[in-house]
Structure formats: structure tokens, C-alpha cells
Amino acid sequence: MPPRSFERPQRKGPAGALRGLAGMGLLAGVLVALLVLPVACTVGVGARDSAHWFQEEPQDLDLRPSAQRSKILAADGSTIATFYYQNRVEVRLDQIAPIARRAVLAIEDSRFYQHGALDSQGTLRALLSNLNSGEVTQGGSGITQQYVKNLLLEQADTKAEQQQALALTPARKIRELRYAVAVEKRFPKDEILRRYLNIAYFGDGAYGIEAASRRYFSKSAAKLTLAEAATLAGVTRNPQAYNPRLHPGAARQRRDTVLNRMVELDWLPADEARRAAADQVKLKITETPNGCTVSKAPFFCDYVQREILTNPVFGKTAKERERLLKRGGLTIRTTLDPQTQQAAQRAVDRHVPPKNSAGKAAAEVLVEPGTGEIKGMVVDRKLGPDSERGKTWINFAADASHGSSIGMQAGSTFKAFTLAAALEEGMPFGTRLMAPVRFIPTGYRNCDGDPVNATTPLRNSADGEGGRSFSLVTGTHHSVNTFFLALQREVGLCDTVEMAEKLGMRQANGKPLQQYPSFTLGFNTVSPLRMAAAYAAFGARGKYCKPIALTSVTHSSGKKLKVPRADCEQVMDKGAADAVNHVMKGVLTSGTARGMGIGRPAAGKTGTVDNFSAAWFAGYTPDLAAAVWVGDPRGGYKYPMTSLCMDGRCYGSVFGATIPAPIWRDSMIGALAGREAGSFHRPPSRYFSRGSGEDLVTLPDVRGLKLSAAIARLRSAGFRVNVGGGVESEYPKGTVADMSPAPGARTEPGTYVTLYPSDGRPEPDPTEPPDDDPEDPFPDLPFPDGPRLPD
């Protein structure tokens, strides 16, 4: 490496310098005129009008801000993902260290503040070199021309436009000069410099000095040191060759060239330059992720991206929307709750590992009741090519419009809509219907009034229930297929369909739900997102909100863009919704998902699809709702979940309570940890007009037990307990002396039982005669043949 010198060179005298400048300026002007006029004429502009044409502002001059990266933020402000066409962070000029500005000017255009759009000295030097070589081999562009060149390149959408922006031709040079004249007329010098420093390419995918400073040195451009500033200033001439990460030696030489130039210009003392040049180029690389594949919430990120790219709110055409996302510098604030997202991802991955041996998949969405805000969205795989194990581009949690999923059959989770329709029509809990072993689906009409009957009998699921009557409560707890087919016929197929539609349900392909007798058994293919939003409406006492992921979108200009709204609407009677919650709470305590409680009021419904092709669980509290799907992306009927063994753990046949419910339980416990528990409202008394709907059970006899033990036993049997006043009794004091209803009575779980504790035996009253009768002539005499009676 040649020795570096930071001594100032000998300068010409003032007169000589002026004569040189004047001569070079005159020659440059002549050469530029010779260059401009022929090119102008070839594009249809006469020589007489060429000067006027050159000074006019081009009609196609587009000076919109440079492409900036967009970022997606969680509800707490943490970054979920960044998107960019070019990795750029726009900054003001005062946010760039003064030493960095001087370094760039020194090496690129030291006379920037003295000349106009054209630097005659630089242009002359380049023209002479090009004339000598017979081709364009050297540029003499100043900062303004370089800004224009970068601007045209950035705005090039096609390969042809990119080639035109980079072509080494006189025509391109004239175009740049003409644009540069217009830019100099429109903006002051400081603004032009700011724009250049924000658009220039610094290698390694970093556009603009702020992104470059963060990339190479992990700091803002405002904090650059002299050595760092000189390093970056040297990169722009050839970002590949002088990339300090790839070519540290060349980058150091170029840095020292910048330092030397600053000394020549009297912009930097020589001793400072020596100290800055004494060290190696010290880098602290920071990666700037691009897109959803590297996000901590990849499928939620993908959902948000598709929301921007598909919603006309963000642009009339797909091209406009993509430009907005990747170039608009958007700040996209979302509804995602990191605690909920993390809990759900852990739960899904724990129960269905991403690279599991059985090839199964799982997805879950969590929605806040009353707002529609999506708090979590997870898939058990990474976002990426399906050809790689443990990855998929398909978002199984969302509809086709937001994730390419065609949806999955919902199974018995749809029974909740039939239950809701029945309760909305006023059916009390004690309404009982016969649930035959086989059910022939006749007597149904769709919403057009057309009969939609079938001759093939439908059966109960693998639990084998049927052949007896059930109430709304017990039929739901046991998820009896033929009971719900009978209930759906009772309330009307159309009423059930309309209830599901009011709660936001549609097929995952966006089409309306299909209407056939097996509707209540969940043959429609839907997404976990819609299912979670529907069940959230139950938790919100019948208020349905469209699921939303965005809370605000702000353009880099500061302009707020419209975002889709939840449009919350009361679609069910509050009392009916309370009744739904009352019934479905029992699914977790005495129904198909018993044992899956989460330590706070909760309700839900299992779903097992025909032939164990998929399994679901949808559940909720007043604060959070979630829907979980588990199945096989290759096709559930081809790869059913029977005799399932996965990563050494075997399940046999998978029901909704086998894997989906534990995922839901673990997710909800983690998501709601540290948060106050909400409670459901008691349903109106009219729903109890035929009793609670529970099956009758025998009331156990707890007389003689200590009061605490008696209460525990009754509660474990499903009864509620009141304690009445104490009574005199032969039972020991403090134990139960009596109860109402009487022991052995056949009654419903949930019935109140009143216990009366014993006060012990009564004390004898001294005013009362003794128990022995003094008139008795034979008190307690031991007659061997019995008492002898008087004659």
C-alpha cells in the first residue's frame, strides 16, 4: 500500500487560479453546447429553441420522496417486521453528522454550494477524458446530477427503464442535466444535499446514509465519527468495490483518499486525518430483516401484508398497493399482543411440532371480544417453501384472500350456531328432543325456501351417544349429532344459517355458506380466524365485530391512511348470548372437553370432523376467544388422525378434546396470565322455565358429616349449597342435622341444597317433670317373664 500523505499541496497564485478557472469554464461551456445541441435536435428540438427547451422543467419530472422501508408494529410498539424495496430511512439534514456531510461533499462535489446544476470543471474533465478514449468512460456529475441519476434509477419499474437510467450515452447525460437544472430551480442546496444523502446507495442493501450507518456501524448517522463518515463517503463511487464488509482493504484505501481530500480543501486538520487513518475500518454489522419470513409472528405479518396488498383502501390497483407497502415508508400499527402471540406459538409447537413425524399441522387465532382485534395468529410451521419440511406459504389460520387457505371443515363447532338460534327463539334449557341412533334428514328447507332433504341416514359421532332424549344443555355437553340435527329442524335450517352468517361465518374462499341438513355438523370449510371472531361475539354478549389487524397506518409524509374498521354490531339478544355462554361453560366441566378449564370463567365447543380428518376446539372468556384447528395439509380424508402417533407420542383417534383443546387451554392460560378475570352474566330466568336442563341425579345423604365435608361433597356432585340456621338434633353439634331437598331426591345438578347444622341435644328444662312416671307401680323391675300387670 503506498504511503498516505495528509500534507496540503502547493497552490497556484490567485491570478493563475482565476485564469485557469475562466479558461476551463469557457471550454466546458463550448463543449457542453456542442453536446447538447445535436442531441436536442435528434429528439425533435430545433437548434434555435434548444436553450429554451433545456431550461424548461420536464413534464415527466417526478420528485416524490425516495422509497423507504415500511415497518409493522405490535400493539406495544415492538417491531414485527420490515418491508422494503430499498432499505432506507429518511432523515433530515440536521440528523446527519456535520463531519459526514463534509466528507461526502469533499469527495463527490466540493464546489456544490458554488455552482449550479452543472459543474463546468467536472464536466470538462470528464468530456476531455471521454473524447480521448472515443467513448464515455468517466463521469463528471455533481451532487445534483447524482441525485437525479439515483432518482431515475429508483423510479424505473422495468428492466428497460433501468437500462435507460444507467446507459452510458450522451442522451442520458443530457436528460440528467436537464432534470438537474429543474431540481436546482425548485430546491435550495441544503434540500438537494439532504435528498442525495437519503437516496445514494452505500452497498450491502443500504440506501441512504442513515440505513448505511445502521448497517455498517449500528448507529444513527448523527453519531458517525470522522473515520466512519469518511468510510461511508468513499463507498458511493463504487458500492461493490468499496463495500467495507466485503472488501475492507479497498474500503480503507478509499477512506484515506477521502480524508486526504478533506485536508486538501482545508476542511480538516492533517493531524486529525492521521489519527482517523491510523485504525482499521471497524464495523458493527446490523441485519435489517425484510419481509415476513424472518418475523417473530410470520403468519400474522403475512396477514397484515396481504391486507395492505388486497384492500382497495390502500390503492386502486395491486401495483399501487405494492408500491405503497414497499416504498411508502409506512408505519403500520397492529392489534397483535406479544404475550398472547408467544403463548399461542408455544402451545401449538408443543402439541404439534413443526417437523412432526406424522406430517400434521395446527393453526390458532385469538380475537378480543367486543373489539374484533386479532391478538394472536399462529401456525405450527415456519413461513417458507412447502418443499422444505416444517415450512409452508399457506396461512392455515386465515381465509384464502389473506393466506391462500381453502379452509377446513369445522365439525361440531358449528353446533354452537344451532344452539344460539334455538336460544334466540326462546327455547328454555330444559327443552328435550329425541336423539335417535340414526337420523334421516328430511323436513329441511334452505333460505330460498327450497327443500334440501336427503335419504342417506346420518349417525352420531364416535362417542356412541343416541337412542334417548337430551336437553339443550346435555345435548350440547355430549355433542350429540342426531340431537342437533333434530334441533336444527326444529328451529329451521335457514335460521341456523342466518345465525352463523350474522356471526361472520363464510366459507374460506369468500363464498356464502352452503345450506344442507348436515350444516350443523360443520361440513362447510372455514378458517380459524372467522371461527374465533364468531365465538368472540358470544363472549361479548352477542356483539359481533369483524376481525381487524390494523389500528393505524401512517405514511412517511405523516399522512394517516384509512384502515378497515371492526364495524361492531349487536347481532344477538344479550340474554340469548348469556344463555349460550351458560350452556357451553358446561362443555369444559361436564362435557366433551371436561378437565380443560383454565381457572377462570370460560366456555367452548369441541369439533371432530368425519373420519377423524380434522379436529377443532373453539373457546372463549369474556376477555379473549380462540379457535384451534389440527389436521393434515396433504388432505385429512387421505391422512386421517386415527391411530395417530407423533414424535413418539400416541393418541389413538384424535377428537377435538385430544389435541386442539389442550392447545387452547395452554394458549389461554399464557395469554391471560396476570390479567383480571372477567365473568359471564347469568342468563334470564325464562331459560330456566323447564329447569336447568341438566340430567337428574340422586342427591347424596350428607347428614351426620361435618359441615365443611358435607359442602365439599355436594359441590363435587354439581350442587350449590346454602347453610340454614342450626337445629336441635341427635347428631353431634356442628354436623349436618337435616337437608332440603331430602337425601335421595332425584334432582338436577346446580340445584341449591340447604343444610341445617346440628346444635346438639337440648338441655333438660328443670321446670318439666322427669321422664319417669311416679304413678308407675312397677318402675324398671326385672320380671323374668315380663312385667306383671295388676289384676
PDB file of C-alpha atoms in Angstrom, residues 207-370:
ATOM      1  CA  TYR A 207     -29.826   3.063   0.635  1.00  0.00           C
ATOM      2  CA  GLY A 208     -29.235   6.445   2.176  1.00  0.00           C
ATOM      3  CA  ILE A 209     -26.668   7.373   4.779  1.00  0.00           C
ATOM      4  CA  GLU A 210     -28.917   6.578   7.758  1.00  0.00           C
ATOM      5  CA  ALA A 211     -29.525   2.987   6.673  1.00  0.00           C
ATOM      6  CA  ALA A 212     -25.833   2.644   5.804  1.00  0.00           C
ATOM      7  CA  SER A 213     -24.749   3.925   9.203  1.00  0.00           C
ATOM      8  CA  ARG A 214     -27.075   1.477  10.936  1.00  0.00           C
ATOM      9  CA  ARG A 215     -25.945  -1.355   8.652  1.00  0.00           C
ATOM     10  CA  TYR A 216     -22.186  -0.953   8.990  1.00  0.00           C
ATOM     11  CA  PHE A 217     -21.811   0.702  12.400  1.00  0.00           C
ATOM     12  CA  SER A 218     -25.112   0.016  14.247  1.00  0.00           C
ATOM     13  CA  LYS A 219     -25.628   3.691  14.983  1.00  0.00           C
ATOM     14  CA  SER A 220     -27.523   6.629  13.567  1.00  0.00           C
ATOM     15  CA  ALA A 221     -25.896   8.921  11.021  1.00  0.00           C
ATOM     16  CA  ALA A 222     -25.958  11.706  13.616  1.00  0.00           C
ATOM     17  CA  LYS A 223     -23.355   9.837  15.674  1.00  0.00           C
ATOM     18  CA  LEU A 224     -20.817   8.992  12.958  1.00  0.00           C
ATOM     19  CA  THR A 225     -17.157   9.570  13.774  1.00  0.00           C
ATOM     20  CA  LEU A 226     -14.696  11.068  11.296  1.00  0.00           C
ATOM     21  CA  ALA A 227     -13.300   7.672  10.292  1.00  0.00           C
ATOM     22  CA  GLU A 228     -16.784   6.189   9.875  1.00  0.00           C
ATOM     23  CA  ALA A 229     -18.017   9.192   7.912  1.00  0.00           C
ATOM     24  CA  ALA A 230     -15.040   9.037   5.560  1.00  0.00           C
ATOM     25  CA  THR A 231     -15.603   5.319   5.056  1.00  0.00           C
ATOM     26  CA  LEU A 232     -19.211   5.830   4.026  1.00  0.00           C
ATOM     27  CA  ALA A 233     -18.383   8.846   1.857  1.00  0.00           C
ATOM     28  CA  GLY A 234     -15.967   6.703  -0.109  1.00  0.00           C
ATOM     29  CA  VAL A 235     -18.424   3.917  -0.818  1.00  0.00           C
ATOM     30  CA  THR A 236     -20.862   5.686  -3.144  1.00  0.00           C
ATOM     31  CA  ARG A 237     -18.463   5.921  -6.114  1.00  0.00           C
ATOM     32  CA  ASN A 238     -18.422   2.119  -6.362  1.00  0.00           C
ATOM     33  CA  PRO A 239     -20.575   0.432  -3.688  1.00  0.00           C
ATOM     34  CA  GLN A 240     -19.436  -3.051  -4.635  1.00  0.00           C
ATOM     35  CA  ALA A 241     -15.711  -2.436  -4.811  1.00  0.00           C
ATOM     36  CA  TYR A 242     -15.562  -0.246  -1.695  1.00  0.00           C
ATOM     37  CA  ASN A 243     -18.004  -2.267   0.436  1.00  0.00           C
ATOM     38  CA  PRO A 244     -16.243  -2.283   3.833  1.00  0.00           C
ATOM     39  CA  ARG A 245     -17.740  -5.627   4.825  1.00  0.00           C
ATOM     40  CA  LEU A 246     -16.705  -7.426   1.642  1.00  0.00           C
ATOM     41  CA  HIS A 247     -13.514  -5.523   0.814  1.00  0.00           C
ATOM     42  CA  PRO A 248     -12.080  -3.939   3.976  1.00  0.00           C
ATOM     43  CA  GLY A 249      -8.688  -3.223   2.383  1.00  0.00           C
ATOM     44  CA  ALA A 250     -10.115  -1.335  -0.578  1.00  0.00           C
ATOM     45  CA  ALA A 251     -12.552   0.442   1.708  1.00  0.00           C
ATOM     46  CA  ARG A 252      -9.686   1.599   3.944  1.00  0.00           C
ATOM     47  CA  GLN A 253      -7.730   2.951   0.991  1.00  0.00           C
ATOM     48  CA  ARG A 254     -10.801   4.775  -0.241  1.00  0.00           C
ATOM     49  CA  ARG A 255     -11.455   6.143   3.278  1.00  0.00           C
ATOM     50  CA  ASP A 256      -7.944   7.561   3.374  1.00  0.00           C
ATOM     51  CA  THR A 257      -8.477   9.139  -0.044  1.00  0.00           C
ATOM     52  CA  VAL A 258     -11.500  10.931   1.376  1.00  0.00           C
ATOM     53  CA  LEU A 259      -9.517  12.092   4.408  1.00  0.00           C
ATOM     54  CA  ASN A 260      -6.727  13.353   2.167  1.00  0.00           C
ATOM     55  CA  ARG A 261      -9.185  15.276   0.009  1.00  0.00           C
ATOM     56  CA  MET A 262     -10.652  16.944   3.109  1.00  0.00           C
ATOM     57  CA  VAL A 263      -7.164  18.043   4.119  1.00  0.00           C
ATOM     58  CA  GLU A 264      -6.527  19.422   0.603  1.00  0.00           C
ATOM     59  CA  LEU A 265      -9.671  21.501   0.860  1.00  0.00           C
ATOM     60  CA  ASP A 266      -8.676  22.892   4.293  1.00  0.00           C
ATOM     61  CA  TRP A 267     -11.769  21.186   5.684  1.00  0.00           C
ATOM     62  CA  LEU A 268      -9.802  19.022   8.094  1.00  0.00           C
ATOM     63  CA  PRO A 269      -6.526  19.440  10.022  1.00  0.00           C
ATOM     64  CA  ALA A 270      -3.868  16.992   8.907  1.00  0.00           C
ATOM     65  CA  ASP A 271      -3.274  15.617  12.409  1.00  0.00           C
ATOM     66  CA  GLU A 272      -6.969  14.686  12.754  1.00  0.00           C
ATOM     67  CA  ALA A 273      -6.789  12.909   9.416  1.00  0.00           C
ATOM     68  CA  ARG A 274      -3.722  10.968  10.545  1.00  0.00           C
ATOM     69  CA  ARG A 275      -5.431   9.819  13.720  1.00  0.00           C
ATOM     70  CA  ALA A 276      -8.533   8.744  11.815  1.00  0.00           C
ATOM     71  CA  ALA A 277      -6.441   6.812   9.303  1.00  0.00           C
ATOM     72  CA  ALA A 278      -4.406   5.008  11.936  1.00  0.00           C
ATOM     73  CA  ASP A 279      -7.038   2.335  12.595  1.00  0.00           C
ATOM     74  CA  GLN A 280      -8.582  -0.432  10.583  1.00  0.00           C
ATOM     75  CA  VAL A 281     -12.153   0.018   9.418  1.00  0.00           C
ATOM     76  CA  LYS A 282     -14.145  -1.120  12.467  1.00  0.00           C
ATOM     77  CA  LEU A 283     -17.567  -2.479  11.618  1.00  0.00           C
ATOM     78  CA  LYS A 284     -20.504  -3.491  13.770  1.00  0.00           C
ATOM     79  CA  ILE A 285     -22.917  -5.071  11.316  1.00  0.00           C
ATOM     80  CA  THR A 286     -26.684  -4.972  11.921  1.00  0.00           C
ATOM     81  CA  GLU A 287     -29.015  -7.064   9.816  1.00  0.00           C
ATOM     82  CA  THR A 288     -32.208  -5.398   8.629  1.00  0.00           C
ATOM     83  CA  PRO A 289     -34.769  -8.139   8.040  1.00  0.00           C
ATOM     84  CA  ASN A 290     -37.032  -7.801   5.036  1.00  0.00           C
ATOM     85  CA  GLY A 291     -40.458  -9.375   4.878  1.00  0.00           C
ATOM     86  CA  CYS A 292     -42.366 -11.869   6.982  1.00  0.00           C
ATOM     87  CA  THR A 293     -40.167 -14.953   6.758  1.00  0.00           C
ATOM     88  CA  VAL A 294     -37.842 -13.618   9.462  1.00  0.00           C
ATOM     89  CA  SER A 295     -40.613 -12.178  11.635  1.00  0.00           C
ATOM     90  CA  LYS A 296     -41.403 -13.472  15.127  1.00  0.00           C
ATOM     91  CA  ALA A 297     -45.055 -13.532  14.071  1.00  0.00           C
ATOM     92  CA  PRO A 298     -44.695 -14.629  10.429  1.00  0.00           C
ATOM     93  CA  PHE A 299     -48.277 -15.602   9.657  1.00  0.00           C
ATOM     94  CA  PHE A 300     -49.768 -12.551  11.333  1.00  0.00           C
ATOM     95  CA  CYS A 301     -47.223 -10.477   9.414  1.00  0.00           C
ATOM     96  CA  ASP A 302     -48.274 -12.218   6.210  1.00  0.00           C
ATOM     97  CA  TYR A 303     -51.914 -11.491   7.052  1.00  0.00           C
ATOM     98  CA  VAL A 304     -51.131  -7.788   7.501  1.00  0.00           C
ATOM     99  CA  GLN A 305     -49.120  -7.706   4.277  1.00  0.00           C
ATOM    100  CA  ARG A 306     -51.997  -9.237   2.351  1.00  0.00           C
ATOM    101  CA  GLU A 307     -54.420  -6.800   3.997  1.00  0.00           C
ATOM    102  CA  ILE A 308     -52.376  -3.948   2.534  1.00  0.00           C
ATOM    103  CA  LEU A 309     -51.906  -5.625  -0.852  1.00  0.00           C
ATOM    104  CA  THR A 310     -55.525  -6.698  -1.384  1.00  0.00           C
ATOM    105  CA  ASN A 311     -57.597  -3.912   0.167  1.00  0.00           C
ATOM    106  CA  PRO A 312     -58.593  -1.091  -2.248  1.00  0.00           C
ATOM    107  CA  VAL A 313     -58.373   1.301   0.723  1.00  0.00           C
ATOM    108  CA  PHE A 314     -54.602   1.284   0.156  1.00  0.00           C
ATOM    109  CA  GLY A 315     -54.628   1.825  -3.621  1.00  0.00           C
ATOM    110  CA  LYS A 316     -56.804   1.295  -6.660  1.00  0.00           C
ATOM    111  CA  THR A 317     -54.515  -1.276  -8.268  1.00  0.00           C
ATOM    112  CA  ALA A 318     -52.334  -4.091  -6.978  1.00  0.00           C
ATOM    113  CA  LYS A 319     -49.276  -2.267  -8.309  1.00  0.00           C
ATOM    114  CA  GLU A 320     -50.153   0.893  -6.388  1.00  0.00           C
ATOM    115  CA  ARG A 321     -50.655  -1.062  -3.180  1.00  0.00           C
ATOM    116  CA  GLU A 322     -47.363  -2.916  -3.536  1.00  0.00           C
ATOM    117  CA  ARG A 323     -45.556   0.360  -4.179  1.00  0.00           C
ATOM    118  CA  LEU A 324     -47.156   1.846  -1.076  1.00  0.00           C
ATOM    119  CA  LEU A 325     -46.090  -1.063   1.117  1.00  0.00           C
ATOM    120  CA  LYS A 326     -42.537  -1.425  -0.153  1.00  0.00           C
ATOM    121  CA  ARG A 327     -41.697   2.203  -0.902  1.00  0.00           C
ATOM    122  CA  GLY A 328     -44.053   4.326   1.185  1.00  0.00           C
ATOM    123  CA  GLY A 329     -42.230   4.192   4.493  1.00  0.00           C
ATOM    124  CA  LEU A 330     -45.413   3.133   6.247  1.00  0.00           C
ATOM    125  CA  THR A 331     -45.676   2.784   9.985  1.00  0.00           C
ATOM    126  CA  ILE A 332     -48.263   0.049  10.412  1.00  0.00           C
ATOM    127  CA  ARG A 333     -49.553  -0.317  13.956  1.00  0.00           C
ATOM    128  CA  THR A 334     -51.382  -3.546  14.632  1.00  0.00           C
ATOM    129  CA  THR A 335     -53.507  -5.299  17.226  1.00  0.00           C
ATOM    130  CA  LEU A 336     -51.024  -8.102  17.947  1.00  0.00           C
ATOM    131  CA  ASP A 337     -50.345  -8.718  21.622  1.00  0.00           C
ATOM    132  CA  PRO A 338     -46.828 -10.188  22.051  1.00  0.00           C
ATOM    133  CA  GLN A 339     -47.761 -12.076  25.225  1.00  0.00           C
ATOM    134  CA  THR A 340     -50.732 -13.724  23.520  1.00  0.00           C
ATOM    135  CA  GLN A 341     -48.765 -14.470  20.360  1.00  0.00           C
ATOM    136  CA  GLN A 342     -45.911 -16.050  22.272  1.00  0.00           C
ATOM    137  CA  ALA A 343     -48.215 -18.166  24.421  1.00  0.00           C
ATOM    138  CA  ALA A 344     -50.105 -19.438  21.388  1.00  0.00           C
ATOM    139  CA  GLN A 345     -46.954 -20.230  19.419  1.00  0.00           C
ATOM    140  CA  ARG A 346     -45.504 -22.165  22.337  1.00  0.00           C
ATOM    141  CA  ALA A 347     -48.714 -24.142  22.808  1.00  0.00           C
ATOM    142  CA  VAL A 348     -49.099 -25.013  19.135  1.00  0.00           C
ATOM    143  CA  ASP A 349     -45.463 -26.019  18.724  1.00  0.00           C
ATOM    144  CA  ARG A 350     -45.545 -28.072  21.935  1.00  0.00           C
ATOM    145  CA  HIS A 351     -48.507 -30.199  20.873  1.00  0.00           C
ATOM    146  CA  VAL A 352     -47.899 -30.269  17.098  1.00  0.00           C
ATOM    147  CA  PRO A 353     -44.160 -29.717  16.484  1.00  0.00           C
ATOM    148  CA  PRO A 354     -43.287 -28.010  13.167  1.00  0.00           C
ATOM    149  CA  LYS A 355     -41.411 -31.022  11.789  1.00  0.00           C
ATOM    150  CA  ASN A 356     -43.517 -33.707  13.446  1.00  0.00           C
ATOM    151  CA  SER A 357     -43.179 -37.259  12.189  1.00  0.00           C
ATOM    152  CA  ALA A 358     -46.869 -37.554  11.251  1.00  0.00           C
ATOM    153  CA  GLY A 359     -46.902 -34.533   8.950  1.00  0.00           C
ATOM    154  CA  LYS A 360     -49.758 -32.885  10.844  1.00  0.00           C
ATOM    155  CA  ALA A 361     -50.286 -29.137  11.187  1.00  0.00           C
ATOM    156  CA  ALA A 362     -52.058 -26.805  13.578  1.00  0.00           C
ATOM    157  CA  ALA A 363     -53.274 -23.230  13.484  1.00  0.00           C
ATOM    158  CA  GLU A 364     -54.798 -20.907  16.051  1.00  0.00           C
ATOM    159  CA  VAL A 365     -56.257 -17.400  16.070  1.00  0.00           C
ATOM    160  CA  LEU A 366     -57.093 -15.365  19.166  1.00  0.00           C
ATOM    161  CA  VAL A 367     -59.560 -12.451  18.975  1.00  0.00           C
ATOM    162  CA  GLU A 368     -60.671  -9.960  21.606  1.00  0.00           C
ATOM    163  CA  PRO A 369     -64.457  -9.941  22.233  1.00  0.00           C
ATOM    164  CA  GLY A 370     -66.100  -6.565  21.740  1.00  0.00           C
TER     165      GLY A 370
END
